[in-house]
PDB file of C-alpha atoms in Angstrom:
ATOM      1  CA  MET A 293     -13.601 -10.620  13.578  1.00 95.00           C
ATOM      2  CA  LYS A 294     -12.764  -9.957   9.939  1.00 97.00           C
ATOM      3  CA  LYS A 295      -9.193  -9.195   8.988  1.00 98.00           C
ATOM      4  CA  PHE A 296      -8.038  -7.096   6.081  1.00 98.00           C
ATOM      5  CA  LEU A 297      -4.519  -6.878   4.674  1.00 98.00           C
ATOM      6  CA  ILE A 298      -3.674  -3.876   2.519  1.00 99.00           C
ATOM      7  CA  VAL A 299      -0.677  -4.449   0.244  1.00 99.00           C
ATOM      8  CA  VAL A 300       0.360  -0.955  -0.803  1.00 98.00           C
ATOM      9  CA  ASP A 301       1.991  -0.332  -4.187  1.00 98.00           C
ATOM     10  CA  MET A 302       4.287  -3.363  -4.397  1.00 98.00           C
ATOM     11  CA  GLN A 303       4.856  -2.519  -8.055  1.00 98.00           C
ATOM     12  CA  LYS A 304       8.016  -2.944 -10.109  1.00 98.00           C
ATOM     13  CA  ASP A 305       8.699   0.786 -10.353  1.00 98.00           C
ATOM     14  CA  PHE A 306       8.803   1.037  -6.541  1.00 98.00           C
ATOM     15  CA  VAL A 307      10.672  -2.224  -5.944  1.00 98.00           C
ATOM     16  CA  ASP A 308      13.400  -2.323  -8.596  1.00 98.00           C
ATOM     17  CA  GLY A 309      12.312   0.128 -11.263  1.00 98.00           C
ATOM     18  CA  ALA A 310      12.262   3.901 -11.711  1.00 97.00           C
ATOM     19  CA  LEU A 311      11.913   4.632  -7.963  1.00 98.00           C
ATOM     20  CA  GLY A 312      13.175   1.320  -6.574  1.00 98.00           C
ATOM     21  CA  THR A 313      15.584   0.977  -3.653  1.00 98.00           C
ATOM     22  CA  LYS A 314      17.620  -1.818  -2.106  1.00 98.00           C
ATOM     23  CA  GLU A 315      15.392  -1.508   0.981  1.00 98.00           C
ATOM     24  CA  ALA A 316      12.292  -2.060  -1.167  1.00 98.00           C
ATOM     25  CA  GLU A 317      13.865  -5.109  -2.794  1.00 98.00           C
ATOM     26  CA  ALA A 318      14.818  -6.458   0.640  1.00 98.00           C
ATOM     27  CA  ILE A 319      11.217  -6.520   1.941  1.00 98.00           C
ATOM     28  CA  VAL A 320       9.814  -8.598  -0.937  1.00 98.00           C
ATOM     29  CA  PRO A 321      10.351 -11.970   0.828  1.00 98.00           C
ATOM     30  CA  ASN A 322       8.713 -10.587   3.997  1.00 98.00           C
ATOM     31  CA  VAL A 323       5.740  -9.302   1.989  1.00 98.00           C
ATOM     32  CA  VAL A 324       5.350 -12.645   0.212  1.00 98.00           C
ATOM     33  CA  GLY A 325       5.483 -14.479   3.560  1.00 98.00           C
ATOM     34  CA  LYS A 326       2.903 -12.127   5.078  1.00 98.00           C
ATOM     35  CA  ILE A 327       0.534 -12.653   2.144  1.00 98.00           C
ATOM     36  CA  GLU A 328       0.973 -16.429   2.195  1.00 98.00           C
ATOM     37  CA  GLY A 329       0.290 -16.632   5.929  1.00 98.00           C
ATOM     38  CA  PHE A 330      -2.573 -14.128   6.066  1.00 98.00           C
ATOM     39  CA  ASP A 331      -6.011 -15.416   7.020  1.00 97.00           C
ATOM     40  CA  GLY A 332      -8.433 -12.787   5.801  1.00 98.00           C
ATOM     41  CA  GLU A 333      -9.286 -10.595   2.841  1.00 98.00           C
ATOM     42  CA  ILE A 334      -6.540  -8.876   0.861  1.00 98.00           C
ATOM     43  CA  PHE A 335      -6.578  -5.622  -1.083  1.00 98.00           C
ATOM     44  CA  ALA A 336      -3.614  -4.514  -3.205  1.00 98.00           C
ATOM     45  CA  THR A 337      -3.307  -0.878  -4.198  1.00 98.00           C
ATOM     46  CA  LEU A 338      -1.765   0.072  -7.514  1.00 98.00           C
ATOM     47  CA  ASP A 339      -0.265   3.499  -7.988  1.00 98.00           C
ATOM     48  CA  THR A 340      -1.708   4.403 -11.382  1.00 98.00           C
ATOM     49  CA  HIS A 341      -0.593   7.259 -13.599  1.00 98.00           C
ATOM     50  CA  PHE A 342      -0.993   8.114 -17.250  1.00 98.00           C
ATOM     51  CA  ASP A 343       1.042   9.740 -20.026  1.00 97.00           C
ATOM     52  CA  ASP A 344       0.178  13.209 -18.665  1.00 97.00           C
ATOM     53  CA  TYR A 345       1.855  12.425 -15.312  1.00 97.00           C
ATOM     54  CA  MET A 346       4.485  15.179 -15.657  1.00 97.00           C
ATOM     55  CA  GLU A 347       1.679  17.745 -15.995  1.00 97.00           C
ATOM     56  CA  THR A 348       0.062  16.725 -12.691  1.00 96.00           C
ATOM     57  CA  SER A 349       0.843  18.265  -9.313  1.00 96.00           C
ATOM     58  CA  GLU A 350       2.654  15.091  -8.271  1.00 96.00           C
ATOM     59  CA  GLY A 351       4.623  14.983 -11.516  1.00 96.00           C
ATOM     60  CA  ARG A 352       5.766  18.575 -11.126  1.00 97.00           C
ATOM     61  CA  ASN A 353       7.021  17.787  -7.606  1.00 96.00           C
ATOM     62  CA  LEU A 354       8.362  14.281  -8.351  1.00 95.00           C
ATOM     63  CA  PRO A 355       9.429  14.470 -11.994  1.00 96.00           C
ATOM     64  CA  VAL A 356      10.088  10.754 -12.462  1.00 97.00           C
ATOM     65  CA  MET A 357       7.736   8.885 -14.779  1.00 97.00           C
ATOM     66  CA  HIS A 358       6.521   5.814 -12.900  1.00 98.00           C
ATOM     67  CA  CYS A 359       3.600   3.402 -12.658  1.00 98.00           C
ATOM     68  CA  ILE A 360       2.162   4.389 -16.021  1.00 98.00           C
ATOM     69  CA  LYS A 361      -0.895   2.186 -16.434  1.00 98.00           C
ATOM     70  CA  GLY A 362      -0.126  -0.860 -18.537  1.00 97.00           C
ATOM     71  CA  SER A 363       3.654  -0.404 -18.397  1.00 98.00           C
ATOM     72  CA  GLU A 364       6.031  -2.993 -16.963  1.00 98.00           C
ATOM     73  CA  GLY A 365       6.724  -0.681 -14.002  1.00 98.00           C
ATOM     74  CA  TRP A 366       3.001  -0.520 -13.176  1.00 98.00           C
ATOM     75  CA  GLN A 367       2.838  -4.304 -12.754  1.00 98.00           C
ATOM     76  CA  LEU A 368       3.105  -5.885  -9.331  1.00 98.00           C
ATOM     77  CA  ASP A 369       6.462  -7.384  -8.388  1.00 98.00           C
ATOM     78  CA  ALA A 370       6.411 -10.939  -9.802  1.00 98.00           C
ATOM     79  CA  ALA A 371       6.873 -12.749  -6.458  1.00 98.00           C
ATOM     80  CA  VAL A 372       4.241 -10.575  -4.774  1.00 98.00           C
ATOM     81  CA  LYS A 373       1.812 -11.100  -7.664  1.00 98.00           C
ATOM     82  CA  GLU A 374       2.290 -14.863  -7.487  1.00 98.00           C
ATOM     83  CA  ALA A 375       1.504 -14.867  -3.756  1.00 98.00           C
ATOM     84  CA  LEU A 376      -1.522 -12.612  -4.246  1.00 98.00           C
ATOM     85  CA  ASP A 377      -2.851 -14.742  -7.092  1.00 98.00           C
ATOM     86  CA  LYS A 378      -2.666 -17.852  -4.899  1.00 98.00           C
ATOM     87  CA  LYS A 379      -4.520 -16.194  -2.004  1.00 97.00           C
ATOM     88  CA  GLY A 380      -6.946 -14.067  -4.009  1.00 98.00           C
ATOM     89  CA  TYR A 381      -7.145 -10.295  -3.744  1.00 98.00           C
ATOM     90  CA  THR A 382      -8.933  -7.176  -4.862  1.00 98.00           C
ATOM     91  CA  ALA A 383      -6.868  -4.683  -6.856  1.00 98.00           C
ATOM     92  CA  VAL A 384      -7.495  -1.019  -6.108  1.00 98.00           C
ATOM     93  CA  GLU A 385      -6.089   1.513  -8.568  1.00 98.00           C
ATOM     94  CA  LYS A 386      -5.299   4.948  -7.170  1.00 98.00           C
ATOM     95  CA  ASN A 387      -3.911   8.033  -8.868  1.00 95.00           C
ATOM     96  CA  THR A 388      -2.641   9.727  -5.727  1.00 94.00           C
ATOM     97  CA  PHE A 389      -0.894   8.716  -2.518  1.00 97.00           C
ATOM     98  CA  GLY A 390      -3.958   7.452  -0.652  1.00 97.00           C
ATOM     99  CA  SER A 391      -6.935   5.578  -2.063  1.00 98.00           C
ATOM    100  CA  VAL A 392     -10.192   7.393  -1.417  1.00 96.00           C
ATOM    101  CA  SER A 393     -12.165   4.306  -2.511  1.00 97.00           C
ATOM    102  CA  LEU A 394     -10.426   1.839  -0.181  1.00 98.00           C
ATOM    103  CA  PRO A 395     -12.402   2.784   2.975  1.00 98.00           C
ATOM    104  CA  GLU A 396     -15.663   2.365   1.059  1.00 97.00           C
ATOM    105  CA  LEU A 397     -14.614  -1.078  -0.185  1.00 98.00           C
ATOM    106  CA  ILE A 398     -13.618  -2.194   3.308  1.00 98.00           C
ATOM    107  CA  LYS A 399     -16.866  -0.905   4.832  1.00 97.00           C
ATOM    108  CA  LYS A 400     -18.852  -2.850   2.245  1.00 97.00           C
ATOM    109  CA  ARG A 401     -16.892  -6.075   2.887  1.00 97.00           C
ATOM    110  CA  ALA A 402     -16.816  -5.701   6.679  1.00 96.00           C
ATOM    111  CA  GLY A 403     -20.531  -5.168   7.086  1.00 93.00           C
ATOM    112  CA  ASP A 404     -21.577  -4.420  10.654  1.00 92.00           C
ATOM    113  CA  GLY A 405     -18.974  -6.621  12.305  1.00 93.00           C
ATOM    114  CA  ASP A 406     -15.683  -5.766  13.967  1.00 96.00           C
ATOM    115  CA  PHE A 407     -12.575  -5.858  11.821  1.00 98.00           C
ATOM    116  CA  SER A 408      -8.878  -5.116  11.842  1.00 98.00           C
ATOM    117  CA  ILE A 409      -6.646  -3.698   9.122  1.00 98.00           C
ATOM    118  CA  GLU A 410      -2.952  -4.325   8.578  1.00 98.00           C
ATOM    119  CA  LEU A 411      -0.916  -2.394   6.007  1.00 98.00           C
ATOM    120  CA  ILE A 412       2.314  -3.417   4.312  1.00 98.00           C
ATOM    121  CA  GLY A 413       4.213  -2.146   1.289  1.00 98.00           C
ATOM    122  CA  LEU A 414       5.772   0.945  -0.226  1.00 98.00           C
ATOM    123  CA  CYS A 415       6.636   3.634   0.522  1.00 98.00           C
ATOM    124  CA  THR A 416       6.165   3.832   4.283  1.00 98.00           C
ATOM    125  CA  ASP A 417       6.539   7.614   4.347  1.00 98.00           C
ATOM    126  CA  ILE A 418       4.261   8.355   1.403  1.00 98.00           C
ATOM    127  CA  CYS A 419       1.576   5.889   0.313  1.00 98.00           C
ATOM    128  CA  VAL A 420       1.530   3.593   3.355  1.00 98.00           C
ATOM    129  CA  VAL A 421       1.119   6.504   5.770  1.00 98.00           C
ATOM    130  CA  SER A 422      -1.439   8.202   3.492  1.00 98.00           C
ATOM    131  CA  ASN A 423      -3.615   5.094   3.271  1.00 98.00           C
ATOM    132  CA  ALA A 424      -3.252   4.331   6.984  1.00 98.00           C
ATOM    133  CA  LEU A 425      -4.380   7.832   7.963  1.00 98.00           C
ATOM    134  CA  LEU A 426      -7.325   7.746   5.548  1.00 98.00           C
ATOM    135  CA  LEU A 427      -8.404   4.418   7.026  1.00 98.00           C
ATOM    136  CA  LYS A 428      -7.998   5.687  10.601  1.00 98.00           C
ATOM    137  CA  ALA A 429     -10.140   8.720   9.772  1.00 98.00           C
ATOM    138  CA  HIS A 430     -12.899   6.462   8.428  1.00 97.00           C
ATOM    139  CA  PHE A 431     -12.592   3.752  11.078  1.00 98.00           C
ATOM    140  CA  PRO A 432     -11.381   5.420  14.306  1.00 97.00           C
ATOM    141  CA  GLU A 433     -12.330   2.412  16.465  1.00 96.00           C
ATOM    142  CA  ALA A 434     -10.793  -0.263  14.244  1.00 97.00           C
ATOM    143  CA  GLU A 435      -7.427  -1.790  15.064  1.00 98.00           C
ATOM    144  CA  ILE A 436      -5.116  -0.543  12.327  1.00 98.00           C
ATOM    145  CA  THR A 437      -1.490  -1.667  12.276  1.00 98.00           C
ATOM    146  CA  VAL A 438       1.545  -1.565  10.005  1.00 98.00           C
ATOM    147  CA  ASP A 439       4.074  -4.372   9.767  1.00 98.00           C
ATOM    148  CA  GLU A 440       7.290  -2.367   9.613  1.00 97.00           C
ATOM    149  CA  LYS A 441       9.296  -5.404   8.431  1.00 98.00           C
ATOM    150  CA  CYS A 442       7.070  -5.504   5.362  1.00 98.00           C
ATOM    151  CA  CYS A 443       7.498  -1.809   4.563  1.00 98.00           C
ATOM    152  CA  ALA A 444      10.277   0.401   3.238  1.00 98.00           C
ATOM    153  CA  GLY A 445      10.474   4.142   2.934  1.00 98.00           C
ATOM    154  CA  VAL A 446      12.165   6.353   0.410  1.00 97.00           C
ATOM    155  CA  THR A 447      15.110   6.199   2.831  1.00 97.00           C
ATOM    156  CA  PRO A 448      15.601   4.256   6.072  1.00 98.00           C
ATOM    157  CA  GLU A 449      15.299   7.554   7.964  1.00 98.00           C
ATOM    158  CA  ALA A 450      12.007   8.410   6.240  1.00 98.00           C
ATOM    159  CA  HIS A 451      10.702   4.912   7.056  1.00 98.00           C
ATOM    160  CA  ALA A 452      11.546   5.379  10.770  1.00 98.00           C
ATOM    161  CA  ALA A 453       9.951   8.835  10.817  1.00 98.00           C
ATOM    162  CA  ALA A 454       6.762   7.466   9.218  1.00 98.00           C
ATOM    163  CA  ILE A 455       6.532   4.683  11.817  1.00 98.00           C
ATOM    164  CA  LYS A 456       6.788   7.360  14.558  1.00 98.00           C
ATOM    165  CA  THR A 457       4.145   9.505  12.854  1.00 97.00           C
ATOM    166  CA  LEU A 458       1.808   6.529  12.569  1.00 98.00           C
ATOM    167  CA  ALA A 459       2.258   5.731  16.272  1.00 98.00           C
ATOM    168  CA  SER A 460       1.366   9.348  17.096  1.00 97.00           C
ATOM    169  CA  CYS A 461      -1.919   8.712  15.278  1.00 98.00           C
ATOM    170  CA  GLN A 462      -2.535   5.433  17.151  1.00 97.00           C
ATOM    171  CA  ILE A 463      -1.558   3.231  14.228  1.00 98.00           C
ATOM    172  CA  TYR A 464       1.053   0.943  15.688  1.00 96.00           C
ATOM    173  CA  ALA A 465       3.840  -1.065  14.124  1.00 96.00           C
ATOM    174  CA  LYS A 466       3.944  -4.810  14.584  1.00 88.00           C
TER     175      LYS A 466
END
């Protein structure tokens, strides 16, 4: 069975930049360890915005410039990038919470065989949950899990609520 690891938005702006938190910083070693020990194919999503971000729906509701393509904040956290570079990965840029192209990429790589998907990263209650639900909608019979020790939410309470929501949708925490 093929295994896929989805590393969601482990970018500087979410770790220790414009929208960073101490909880996000704290998961970096766990994320690096997960990547280093993973035996399968890895995708890494990149939240990607442009100079017109504040004019978008998201920008009007979250008026904090972040993950502007090419900026330092858009780059992957250095330790995470080093681990990904050693293992090999496919970067997937997305301009909203969930990647609409990710299911298509996984389907292409999985072929007709069985596969499992594990998600890690930031933020549990926004982009992790969005991607997990998109993947579950496309692959209702696949085993889809989230490693909660490799995720952080906007707040610890939001993280816990997202883990409960995911379980309600049959996406279980490891």
